[in-house]
Amino acid sequence: MPMNFRKCQIILFLLGCLIPSAAFAKLDILACEPEWQSLAELLGGDKVDVKSATTAFQDPHHIEARPSLIVKTRNSDLIFCTGAELEIGWLPLLLTKSSNYRIQKNQLGYFLASDQVELIEKPATLDRSQGDVHIAGNPHVHWDPYRVLKIAAAFSKRLRKIDAANSEYYQQRNSEFVSRWGSSIKKWESLAAPLRGKKVIVYHKNWSYLLNWLEIEVTGDLEPKPGIPPTSAHLASLLSHTKYKKPDVILIANYQDNKGAQWLGEKSGVPILELPFTVGGSEAADSLFTLYEDALSKLKQIR
Amino acid sequence: MIIRTQYQAKMRFFCLLSYLILTFTPVLEVSANPANPDVSLVLDGFYKSEATALSERGRSFGLGHTELSLQSAIDDRLMGRFTTVFESHEGETEIEIEEAFINTTGLGMGLDMRFGRFLSQAGYLNSHHTHSDAFSERPVVYRALLGAHYFDDGVRLNVLIPTPFFWQIGVETFKGNRLAGGVGDEPVGVYTFHTKIGGDISTSNSWQFGTSYIRHKLKVMEDNHEEETHEGHSHSHNAVYSAENLYILDAVWKWAPLGNVRNQQLILSAEYIYADDLNEYASDDDNHEGWYASIVYRFHPQWALGIRQGEAKLKQAHGDHFHDQNLEETDLMISWSHSHFSTIRLQYSRQQGAGFENVNNAVSLQYVMAIGAHGAHEF
């Protein structure tokens, strides 16, 4: 029996895409970022096999369309990405190079989180003199738990469409997720209540959804313009700004270069807080749930 | 008095109208039709201290590869791209269509096809747009044998083999009048065969290795002196040296700590090109050969340093015999990118060679700026 299975596997491998693999195997999902890998795993359970194109230590704006990623794109039945131009520097090329029709734009196998929710910080005018702004708005939606709920519902619906045979299973997983996530939101909100009105300096508009949700005020950004690394002149102006704005903390993501933040922290005495930006960004953050828990417990250190 | 009030009312109306127009224009811009193609314009300009051998860029100020590009999905099965290049040489402006192709979006079984005018995928650098290069000009061997970048009218068929690592095989057929030696009697002048493998060693290290073969059906050679006059500051895009067979080996290795290319990245790349059967008079010993190797280290999100060494050993056709030519070039560059869309590059090129005019050392200062759509770059 194992022998036969082995043979079957070899034949499948050789025939490649001649045989529609979905009939035999798990649904292959490629998530562009680890947060969506986690969500896809939570919603797809053991019916899906999810890979992430990036890790928590990589800036998702800047990824190389590497040969290994082309292979992952070629093999997937469904891609789960952020959209809103976050992946514009690499995803279009991966799609073109993958020769995989199923996951092309607007196909059933193409799912963008940003298409499912309203985005904040949409630019009023579009001009690169404002930096590398995203036309559709701020793409970092996984930091709003309510938007995550909407994205989860839409993604679960998509799973049921693509893999109708397991429709009930996905429905079940989604209900479980909704109740668990819903009760977590309540817990997190009461935990984070004392954070309301705190002031932070950020590095890129990474945390806008989280800070909006927790009603934490942003008083400055290490980037002079979106996409432009901190300059010494800008840091100097931030230093004088810390004197009257009195931020409580400088917030950076685990993948970011912390030189600018360190300089400002040393000069101003404002502590630096490094948060995992996504799943895998800290040891504790191994799923969307633990990511939120870890980030909140770290934010609680703000005095 | 009444007239004055009417006038005021009219003015108020116009003020309100212009206010409304001003308020709503940006909104209209943001909600631009998604069917609109991606438009991008690359501005490339330079100052070069000396003319150098086998170079498209002359002395003093000049415009490089200014390209205007449109790209969009045609429908769910096809995409299209159009790139026109404006170049200026010694007071003359040249406009060239560099790309005008349609490409399928997955035919099944890993197959894809491309029709029209496009950059050949033979070699590593050739299929890259020149504005994404780390140095201001292509390596000497590319300039000599491929006209800096070989593009032509034809068809491509690519297949992505279902292996656990990346493996692509592709064939192209072209008209062939953009490689030296022109088109023969056959309707198809050039065939290329190309295969590429690649993968990751770890999250920090990725590699790619390619081999290519270009078969060019030369026309019966006439005297090559016409091309000789271009030598030194050829402003032709076409390759200067003919050969029936071109073999290319290429290798690329990229490193970034934990694969995070935002903060730093090291890129090593090298290619070797060998060409034989130069024309009907060529013996077995007559061949072109060349290589380059480059190291580019971006040590800061905005700063990069690079060194490239390259050489081309060429045979220049003179009727029924050949003259030996040899050119070595070493390039050192430092570049600064204020944003993802703007790069300023300072480069020093040192040339040594025999059989060429304008074998010089030159300093060049170049800018490459992108307006519009955020193009994705190939590995």
XYZ file of C-alpha atoms in Angstrom:
682
model
C 0.000 0.000 0.000
C 2.695 2.599 0.850
C 4.485 1.504 -2.311
C 1.402 2.170 -4.395
C 0.937 5.519 -2.783
C 4.537 6.359 -3.590
C 4.056 5.338 -7.203
C 0.906 7.362 -7.403
C 2.809 10.362 -6.090
C 5.544 9.938 -8.657
C 3.030 9.691 -11.472
C 1.239 12.762 -10.203
C 4.523 14.589 -9.991
C 5.469 13.651 -13.541
C 2.125 14.540 -14.997
C 2.229 17.789 -13.093
C -0.695 19.968 -13.867
C -2.190 17.550 -16.404
C -4.249 16.163 -13.550
C -6.308 18.651 -11.587
C -4.538 18.280 -8.286
C -7.407 19.661 -6.203
C -9.260 16.377 -6.546
C -6.528 14.553 -4.641
C -4.572 16.983 -2.583
C -5.118 19.803 -0.172
C -5.845 23.239 -1.504
C -2.499 24.981 -2.092
C -2.608 28.523 -0.811
C 0.153 31.082 -1.152
C -0.149 33.959 1.283
C 1.869 37.058 0.470
C 2.400 37.847 4.160
C 2.509 35.667 7.306
C -0.644 37.267 8.794
C -2.700 35.900 5.910
C -0.941 32.558 6.124
C -2.116 32.345 9.712
C -5.660 33.406 8.846
C -5.827 30.926 5.957
C -4.645 28.150 8.292
C -7.205 29.122 10.914
C -10.005 29.069 8.336
C -8.840 26.201 6.144
C -7.670 23.779 8.836
C -6.358 20.501 7.497
C -7.966 20.941 4.085
C -5.397 23.509 3.042
C -1.642 23.725 2.691
C -0.517 27.306 3.201
C 2.848 28.870 2.445
C 3.906 32.456 2.902
C 5.891 34.330 0.262
C 7.505 36.531 2.886
C 8.598 36.265 6.489
C 8.045 38.634 9.382
C 11.626 39.831 9.017
C 11.132 41.137 5.493
C 9.696 44.478 4.483
C 6.702 43.452 2.344
C 7.109 46.586 0.219
C 10.519 45.397 -0.947
C 10.661 41.768 -1.994
C 12.595 40.199 -4.843
C 10.556 38.134 -7.320
C 12.918 35.242 -6.653
C 12.874 31.957 -8.619
C 11.660 30.111 -5.505
C 8.658 32.438 -5.278
C 7.795 31.828 -8.932
C 7.690 28.112 -8.129
C 5.393 28.707 -5.137
C 3.114 30.890 -7.257
C 2.998 28.316 -10.024
C 1.871 25.607 -7.601
C -0.870 27.514 -5.838
C -4.629 27.245 -6.278
C -5.268 30.429 -4.377
C -3.211 33.451 -3.426
C -4.067 35.537 -0.376
C -2.421 38.940 -0.482
C -2.873 42.369 1.043
C -3.257 44.349 -2.185
C -3.606 48.141 -2.207
C -0.223 48.269 -3.974
C 1.684 46.823 -1.023
C 3.056 44.042 -3.240
C 3.212 46.110 -6.444
C 6.975 45.735 -6.732
C 6.913 41.954 -6.966
C 3.484 40.284 -7.101
C 2.579 41.333 -10.690
C 5.852 39.824 -11.877
C 5.258 36.604 -9.934
C 1.803 36.300 -11.480
C 3.160 36.846 -15.002
C 6.045 34.429 -14.516
C 3.987 31.730 -12.816
C 2.133 30.686 -16.012
C -0.727 29.865 -13.658
C -4.077 31.083 -14.930
C -5.999 30.165 -11.751
C -4.430 32.876 -9.629
C -4.378 35.710 -12.143
C -6.062 38.985 -11.293
C -9.825 38.688 -10.848
C -9.781 34.893 -11.081
C -11.272 32.807 -8.300
C -7.773 32.039 -7.018
C -6.890 35.717 -6.547
C -7.897 37.128 -3.168
C -6.892 40.502 -1.779
C -7.587 41.484 1.823
C -7.776 45.179 0.913
C -10.631 44.502 -1.536
C -12.821 43.326 1.336
C -12.645 46.383 3.587
C -12.571 50.170 3.529
C -9.055 51.547 3.813
C -7.989 54.565 5.808
C -5.519 57.311 4.873
C -6.518 57.496 1.235
C -4.483 60.314 -0.282
C -6.567 63.347 -1.224
C -4.227 64.069 -4.102
C -1.816 61.760 -5.791
C 1.675 63.010 -6.190
C 4.995 61.310 -5.499
C 6.250 64.517 -3.904
C 4.309 63.220 -0.908
C 6.411 60.067 -0.923
C 5.505 56.553 -1.950
C 1.858 56.755 -0.938
C -0.562 53.996 -1.796
C -3.361 55.234 -4.041
C -5.929 52.920 -2.474
C -5.094 53.871 1.105
C -3.134 52.318 3.948
C -2.712 48.590 3.199
C -1.680 47.358 6.671
C -5.215 46.231 7.535
C -4.335 43.200 9.636
C -3.952 45.519 12.636
C -7.666 46.237 12.864
C -9.420 43.245 14.443
C -12.824 44.266 13.040
C -11.469 44.434 9.505
C -9.817 41.049 10.072
C -13.292 39.645 10.855
C -14.646 40.936 7.523
C -11.624 39.627 5.614
C -12.008 36.238 7.308
C -15.675 36.032 6.307
C -14.880 36.871 2.687
C -11.952 34.475 2.573
C -13.986 31.656 4.033
C -16.610 32.290 1.362
C -13.907 32.070 -1.277
C -12.664 28.759 0.148
C -16.188 27.369 -0.064
C -16.427 28.502 -3.684
C -13.128 26.982 -4.766
C -13.403 23.796 -2.752
C -17.160 23.242 -2.623
C -16.717 19.633 -1.507
C -15.488 20.846 1.879
C -17.931 23.704 2.133
C -19.413 22.632 5.454
C -16.023 22.193 6.995
C -14.999 25.727 6.071
C -18.300 27.092 7.360
C -17.661 25.390 10.662
C -14.092 26.714 10.904
C -15.291 30.230 10.179
C -17.951 30.120 12.927
C -15.320 28.906 15.367
C -12.987 31.689 14.293
C -15.690 34.358 14.583
C -16.618 33.415 18.140
C -13.024 33.005 19.293
C -11.872 36.235 17.622
C -14.927 38.121 18.885
C -14.294 37.184 22.493
C -10.606 37.986 22.041
C -11.462 41.490 20.801
C -13.407 42.109 24.023
C -10.537 40.857 26.129
C -7.978 42.918 24.182
C -10.065 46.065 24.358
C -10.385 45.920 28.127
C -6.682 45.119 28.414
C -5.756 48.093 26.212
C -8.155 50.606 27.748
C -5.408 52.328 29.788
C -3.458 52.948 26.581
C -6.081 55.378 25.298
C -4.611 58.836 24.663
C -0.966 57.701 24.808
C 1.351 59.345 22.278
C 3.769 57.562 19.965
C 6.281 58.284 17.230
C 6.052 55.727 14.435
C 8.336 54.555 11.649
C 6.192 54.407 8.491
C 2.405 54.268 8.656
C 2.574 50.599 9.635
C 0.520 50.832 12.793
C -2.254 53.234 11.791
C -5.061 50.675 12.119
C -3.835 49.396 15.479
C -3.349 52.894 16.868
C -6.744 54.033 15.585
C -8.370 51.041 17.217
C -6.665 51.603 20.559
C -7.057 55.408 20.281
C -3.337 56.029 20.606
C -2.144 59.299 19.152
C 0.637 59.535 16.560
C 2.760 62.635 17.086
C 5.490 62.030 14.543
C 6.968 59.703 11.914
C 10.649 58.780 11.568
C 10.178 58.798 7.798
C 10.179 62.331 6.375
C 7.873 61.030 3.615
C 6.449 57.534 3.170
C 9.144 55.240 1.782
C 12.038 57.606 2.493
C 14.371 56.505 5.310
C 14.951 58.884 8.254
C 17.344 61.717 7.409
C 19.464 63.477 10.020
C 17.670 66.781 9.411
C 14.299 65.114 9.929
C 15.488 63.333 13.070
C 16.761 66.633 14.442
C 13.370 68.242 13.912
C 11.712 65.248 15.587
C 14.022 65.716 18.560
C 12.830 69.265 19.136
C 9.288 68.048 18.600
C 9.624 65.478 21.403
C 10.224 68.345 23.839
C 6.744 69.792 23.572
C 4.746 66.866 22.146
C 6.131 64.501 24.796
C 5.592 61.151 23.074
C 5.504 58.132 25.395
C 7.305 55.760 23.073
C 8.956 55.302 19.662
C 7.294 52.386 17.920
C 9.224 50.309 15.397
C 8.501 47.048 13.623
C 10.772 44.078 14.138
C 12.058 44.153 10.518
C 12.973 47.826 10.469
C 16.419 49.335 10.731
C 16.460 50.809 14.239
C 19.397 53.238 13.862
C 17.227 56.341 13.475
C 14.971 55.313 16.348
C 17.960 54.590 18.583
C 19.506 57.991 17.903
C 16.249 59.742 18.683
C 15.648 57.578 21.740
C 19.093 58.305 23.187
C 18.874 62.051 22.582
C 15.323 62.500 23.803
C 15.051 59.825 26.457
C 11.893 58.494 24.810
C 11.928 54.684 25.080
C 11.863 52.515 21.950
C 9.330 49.738 21.680
C 9.814 47.044 19.073
C 6.658 45.181 18.143
C 6.280 42.127 15.929
C 4.707 43.496 12.778
C 3.259 40.181 11.774
C 3.067 36.523 12.701
C 6.576 35.178 13.345
C 7.946 38.604 14.221
C 8.492 37.566 17.830
C 8.822 34.213 19.499
C 5.382 34.404 21.057
C 3.569 35.529 17.896
C 2.901 32.243 16.120
C -0.648 33.002 14.977
C -2.866 36.047 14.491
C -4.205 35.571 18.048
C -0.806 35.419 19.718
C 0.423 38.261 17.510
C -2.240 40.569 18.955
C -1.640 39.263 22.461
C 2.117 39.754 22.230
C 1.825 43.241 20.743
C -0.687 44.308 23.399
C 1.372 42.941 26.267
C 4.364 44.888 24.917
C 2.289 48.052 24.471
C 1.210 47.726 28.106
C 4.797 48.563 29.049
C 4.096 52.183 28.037
C 3.846 54.275 31.170
C -25.174 99.883 -7.420
C -27.461 97.189 -8.784
C -24.979 96.354 -11.500
C -22.313 96.039 -8.908
C -24.359 93.546 -6.836
C -25.069 91.481 -9.927
C -21.383 91.507 -10.681
C -20.631 90.418 -7.123
C -23.186 87.641 -7.331
C -21.663 86.450 -10.591
C -18.213 86.542 -9.063
C -19.420 84.613 -6.077
C -20.916 82.019 -8.406
C -17.647 81.611 -10.271
C -15.716 81.425 -7.042
C -18.007 78.709 -5.809
C -17.785 76.877 -9.120
C -14.006 76.943 -9.183
C -13.949 75.937 -5.538
C -16.127 72.942 -6.342
C -13.982 71.992 -9.314
C -10.843 72.282 -7.219
C -12.349 70.226 -4.443
C -13.534 67.427 -6.643
C -10.645 67.166 -9.117
C -8.358 65.258 -6.752
C -11.157 62.882 -5.880
C -11.641 62.159 -9.553
C -7.920 61.551 -9.910
C -7.855 59.021 -7.106
C -10.785 57.069 -8.443
C -9.046 56.746 -11.821
C -10.478 54.099 -14.058
C -8.887 50.764 -13.124
C -8.890 49.849 -16.814
C -6.342 52.576 -17.456
C -2.942 51.184 -18.345
C 0.065 51.631 -16.075
C 2.076 54.461 -17.527
C 5.690 54.931 -16.603
C 8.364 57.255 -17.844
C 12.043 56.775 -17.102
C 14.279 59.809 -17.374
C 17.945 59.071 -17.871
C 20.582 61.747 -18.359
C 24.325 61.905 -17.909
C 27.535 63.814 -18.083
C 30.554 61.874 -19.271
C 34.116 63.195 -19.186
C 35.410 61.264 -22.213
C 34.095 59.203 -25.093
C 34.858 55.526 -24.565
C 35.214 52.571 -26.891
C 32.104 50.603 -27.880
C 29.920 53.056 -26.011
C 26.491 54.443 -26.795
C 27.187 57.423 -24.571
C 29.330 60.211 -25.930
C 31.361 62.889 -24.208
C 29.759 65.787 -22.310
C 26.068 66.064 -21.406
C 23.613 63.697 -22.965
C 20.351 61.891 -22.667
C 20.451 58.163 -22.113
C 17.619 55.722 -22.310
C 14.484 57.819 -21.894
C 11.645 55.336 -22.036
C 7.910 55.692 -22.007
C 6.011 52.558 -21.246
C 2.361 51.484 -21.169
C 1.249 48.180 -19.725
C -2.120 46.656 -19.041
C -4.245 43.563 -19.116
C -5.912 43.251 -22.526
C -8.485 40.808 -21.215
C -8.370 37.912 -18.779
C -6.153 35.871 -21.094
C -3.708 38.455 -22.419
C -1.603 41.360 -21.282
C 0.200 43.890 -23.428
C 3.126 46.227 -23.078
C 4.482 49.017 -25.217
C 7.801 50.755 -24.609
C 9.196 53.484 -26.731
C 12.703 54.798 -26.223
C 13.952 58.261 -27.009
C 17.662 58.697 -27.365
C 19.745 61.618 -28.404
C 23.128 61.282 -30.112
C 25.153 64.144 -31.451
C 22.198 66.382 -32.038
C 19.981 63.718 -33.526
C 16.973 62.377 -31.717
C 16.118 58.739 -32.230
C 12.814 57.191 -31.396
C 12.690 53.452 -31.178
C 9.956 51.002 -30.299
C 11.738 48.698 -27.924
C 8.806 46.603 -26.791
C 5.375 46.086 -28.273
C 4.144 42.674 -27.288
C 1.240 40.645 -26.056
C 1.731 37.894 -23.523
C -0.596 35.117 -22.445
C -1.505 34.809 -18.756
C -1.064 31.070 -18.321
C -2.027 28.621 -21.062
C -1.960 25.654 -18.695
C 0.793 23.084 -18.169
C 3.160 25.926 -17.286
C 3.103 27.299 -20.829
C 3.111 30.916 -21.887
C 3.577 32.682 -25.199
C 4.633 36.142 -26.243
C 4.216 37.768 -29.637
C 5.515 41.024 -31.039
C 8.662 42.971 -30.303
C 10.416 42.202 -27.057
C 13.771 41.779 -25.336
C 15.218 38.321 -25.854
C 15.517 36.314 -22.662
C 18.906 34.895 -23.683
C 21.524 35.714 -21.065
C 20.870 37.311 -17.703
C 21.015 41.062 -18.261
C 19.418 41.108 -21.676
C 15.813 40.733 -20.574
C 16.228 43.389 -17.863
C 15.343 46.950 -18.643
C 18.475 49.072 -18.717
C 17.080 51.507 -16.139
C 17.285 48.788 -13.484
C 21.007 48.190 -14.151
C 23.519 48.931 -11.420
C 25.999 50.510 -13.859
C 25.466 53.285 -16.364
C 26.232 51.103 -19.372
C 26.028 47.418 -20.216
C 29.247 45.339 -20.060
C 31.524 45.595 -23.135
C 30.704 42.090 -24.312
C 26.990 42.982 -24.370
C 27.672 46.192 -26.247
C 29.737 44.340 -28.850
C 27.722 41.204 -29.445
C 24.138 42.058 -28.486
C 23.917 45.777 -29.188
C 23.685 46.421 -25.394
C 20.308 44.697 -25.311
C 18.928 42.518 -28.056
C 15.274 42.969 -28.922
C 13.524 41.961 -32.102
C 10.215 40.992 -33.657
C 9.207 37.416 -33.026
C 7.520 34.778 -30.916
C 8.427 33.187 -27.582
C 7.249 29.989 -25.981
C 8.153 29.353 -22.349
C 7.475 26.390 -20.161
C 7.835 26.225 -16.410
C 8.765 22.637 -15.542
C 6.868 21.273 -12.509
C 9.948 20.614 -10.404
C 10.325 21.581 -6.737
C 13.007 24.113 -7.784
C 12.658 26.793 -10.450
C 13.284 25.490 -13.956
C 12.223 27.357 -17.044
C 12.830 26.435 -20.660
C 12.131 28.832 -23.479
C 12.498 29.117 -27.234
C 12.241 32.282 -29.284
C 12.276 32.927 -32.996
C 13.021 36.373 -34.358
C 13.220 38.164 -37.646
C 16.915 38.678 -36.939
C 17.824 42.004 -38.491
C 18.978 43.515 -35.210
C 21.989 41.323 -34.767
C 25.042 42.086 -36.894
C 25.007 40.198 -40.146
C 21.410 40.978 -40.966
C 18.729 38.619 -42.171
C 19.499 35.808 -44.502
C 17.124 34.500 -47.151
C 15.055 32.600 -44.595
C 11.978 34.273 -43.137
C 13.237 33.608 -39.628
C 16.747 34.858 -38.928
C 17.297 34.060 -35.255
C 16.419 31.196 -32.945
C 17.177 31.264 -29.258
C 17.066 28.438 -26.775
C 17.265 29.230 -23.143
C 17.021 27.459 -19.830
C 17.190 28.789 -16.316
C 17.227 27.125 -12.922
C 17.129 28.793 -9.561
C 16.158 28.630 -5.940
C 16.899 29.661 -2.383
C 19.703 28.244 -0.283
C 18.272 29.857 2.839
C 16.007 32.832 3.501
C 19.068 35.043 3.035
C 20.534 33.491 -0.126
C 19.052 33.005 -3.598
C 20.656 31.908 -6.820
C 19.926 31.505 -10.492
C 21.881 29.852 -13.260
C 21.141 30.107 -16.966
C 22.399 28.848 -20.293
C 21.371 30.218 -23.646
C 22.083 29.581 -27.276
C 21.406 32.047 -30.067
C 21.425 30.760 -33.625
C 21.688 33.449 -36.241
C 21.253 32.616 -39.905
C 23.598 35.186 -41.384
C 23.161 36.551 -44.832
C 26.100 36.024 -47.131
C 28.588 38.524 -45.813
C 29.436 41.635 -47.644
C 32.310 43.803 -46.633
C 31.944 44.838 -43.038
C 33.532 48.279 -43.404
C 30.265 50.072 -43.088
C 29.956 48.962 -39.506
C 33.536 49.876 -38.839
C 32.716 53.563 -39.138
C 30.410 53.255 -36.165
C 33.158 51.961 -34.007
C 33.997 53.990 -30.937
C 30.765 55.856 -30.645
C 28.306 53.646 -32.391
C 24.822 54.984 -31.932
C 23.312 51.912 -33.432
C 21.375 49.627 -31.132
C 22.327 46.731 -33.253
C 25.197 44.465 -32.475
C 28.367 45.283 -34.356
C 29.975 41.849 -34.501
C 28.356 39.000 -36.334
C 28.347 35.324 -35.461
C 26.213 32.364 -36.381
C 26.305 30.771 -32.939
C 26.292 32.529 -29.588
C 26.530 30.605 -26.319
C 25.838 32.344 -23.025
C 26.334 31.145 -19.462
C 25.037 33.284 -16.641
C 24.948 33.065 -12.862
C 23.466 35.332 -10.206
C 23.627 35.133 -6.451
C 21.801 37.516 -4.164
C 22.151 37.895 -0.434
C 20.201 39.969 2.057
C 20.096 39.404 5.825
C 16.978 37.260 6.437
C 15.878 38.096 2.898
C 15.037 41.659 3.876
C 16.314 43.557 0.838
C 15.087 46.879 2.172
C 18.125 47.595 4.347
C 20.951 45.874 2.545
C 21.639 43.535 -0.323
C 24.621 41.995 -2.040
C 24.356 40.944 -5.680
C 26.988 38.951 -7.517
C 26.469 38.316 -11.197
C 28.580 37.023 -14.044
C 28.124 36.040 -17.660
C 30.317 34.415 -20.259
C 29.607 34.668 -23.993
C 31.277 32.698 -26.742
C 30.504 33.172 -30.437
C 31.739 31.300 -33.484
C 31.103 30.884 -37.231
C 31.573 34.599 -37.654
C 30.994 34.589 -41.404
C 31.718 32.505 -44.491
C 35.458 33.286 -44.339
C 35.850 32.389 -40.691
C 38.094 29.490 -39.724
C 37.730 27.416 -36.565
C 40.063 29.774 -34.735
C 38.012 32.853 -35.463
C 35.623 33.554 -32.625
C 34.433 36.232 -30.242
C 34.622 35.747 -26.545
C 33.819 37.883 -23.558
C 32.719 37.967 -19.954
C 31.925 40.214 -17.051
C 31.580 39.787 -13.327
C 30.081 42.336 -10.993
C 29.617 42.869 -7.279
C 27.025 45.371 -6.126
C 26.539 46.001 -2.435
C 23.677 48.157 -1.223
C 24.813 48.835 2.324
C 22.055 51.298 3.178
C 18.497 51.685 1.820
C 19.752 54.640 -0.229
C 23.388 53.852 -0.997
C 25.051 51.244 -3.201
C 28.627 50.509 -4.244
C 29.611 48.388 -7.197
C 32.551 47.081 -9.131
C 32.455 45.358 -12.489
C 35.196 43.820 -14.540
C 34.551 42.896 -18.146
C 36.397 41.922 -21.272
C 35.671 41.250 -24.932
C 38.041 39.576 -27.379
C 36.660 40.253 -30.823
C 37.398 39.640 -34.479
C 36.606 42.466 -36.803
C 35.753 41.316 -40.303
C 37.691 42.895 -43.184
C 36.578 41.197 -46.363
C 38.005 37.678 -46.251
C 40.088 38.099 -43.077
C 39.775 39.325 -39.502
C 41.536 41.831 -37.296
C 41.973 41.071 -33.618
C 40.432 43.465 -31.153
C 40.497 43.395 -27.419
C 38.813 45.596 -24.863
C 38.873 45.401 -21.086
C 36.753 47.625 -18.894
C 36.683 48.118 -15.149
C 33.809 50.108 -13.695
C 33.468 51.467 -10.189
C 30.232 53.058 -9.150
C 28.488 54.603 -6.189
C 24.810 55.405 -6.301
C 22.370 57.224 -4.101
C 18.601 56.816 -4.285
C 16.649 59.440 -2.403
C 13.459 57.452 -2.914
C 12.622 54.234 -4.690
C 12.078 56.295 -7.850
C 15.252 58.350 -8.106
C 18.882 57.322 -8.474
C 22.017 59.370 -8.991
C 25.143 57.453 -9.958
C 28.795 58.365 -10.127
C 30.870 55.936 -12.163
C 34.498 55.644 -13.111
C 35.307 53.456 -16.110
C 38.799 52.402 -17.005
C 39.408 50.917 -20.429
C 42.407 49.099 -21.836
C 42.460 47.588 -25.266
C 43.849 47.192 -28.714
C 42.298 47.787 -32.110
C 39.777 50.403 -30.949
C 39.541 54.144 -31.093
C 38.593 56.013 -27.951
C 40.046 53.566 -25.468
C 39.724 55.956 -22.556
C 39.126 56.319 -18.879
C 35.981 58.251 -18.106
C 34.014 59.588 -15.179
C 30.281 59.791 -15.621
C 27.521 61.199 -13.527
C 24.089 59.816 -14.309
C 20.551 60.144 -13.084
C 17.766 57.609 -13.571
C 14.324 58.711 -12.444
C 10.949 57.059 -12.751
C 7.628 58.824 -13.069
C 4.344 57.002 -12.842
C 3.629 53.319 -12.363
C 5.793 51.361 -9.976
C 7.330 48.726 -12.201
C 8.334 45.356 -10.811
C 11.893 44.266 -11.505
C 12.977 40.785 -12.485
C 15.251 38.775 -10.230
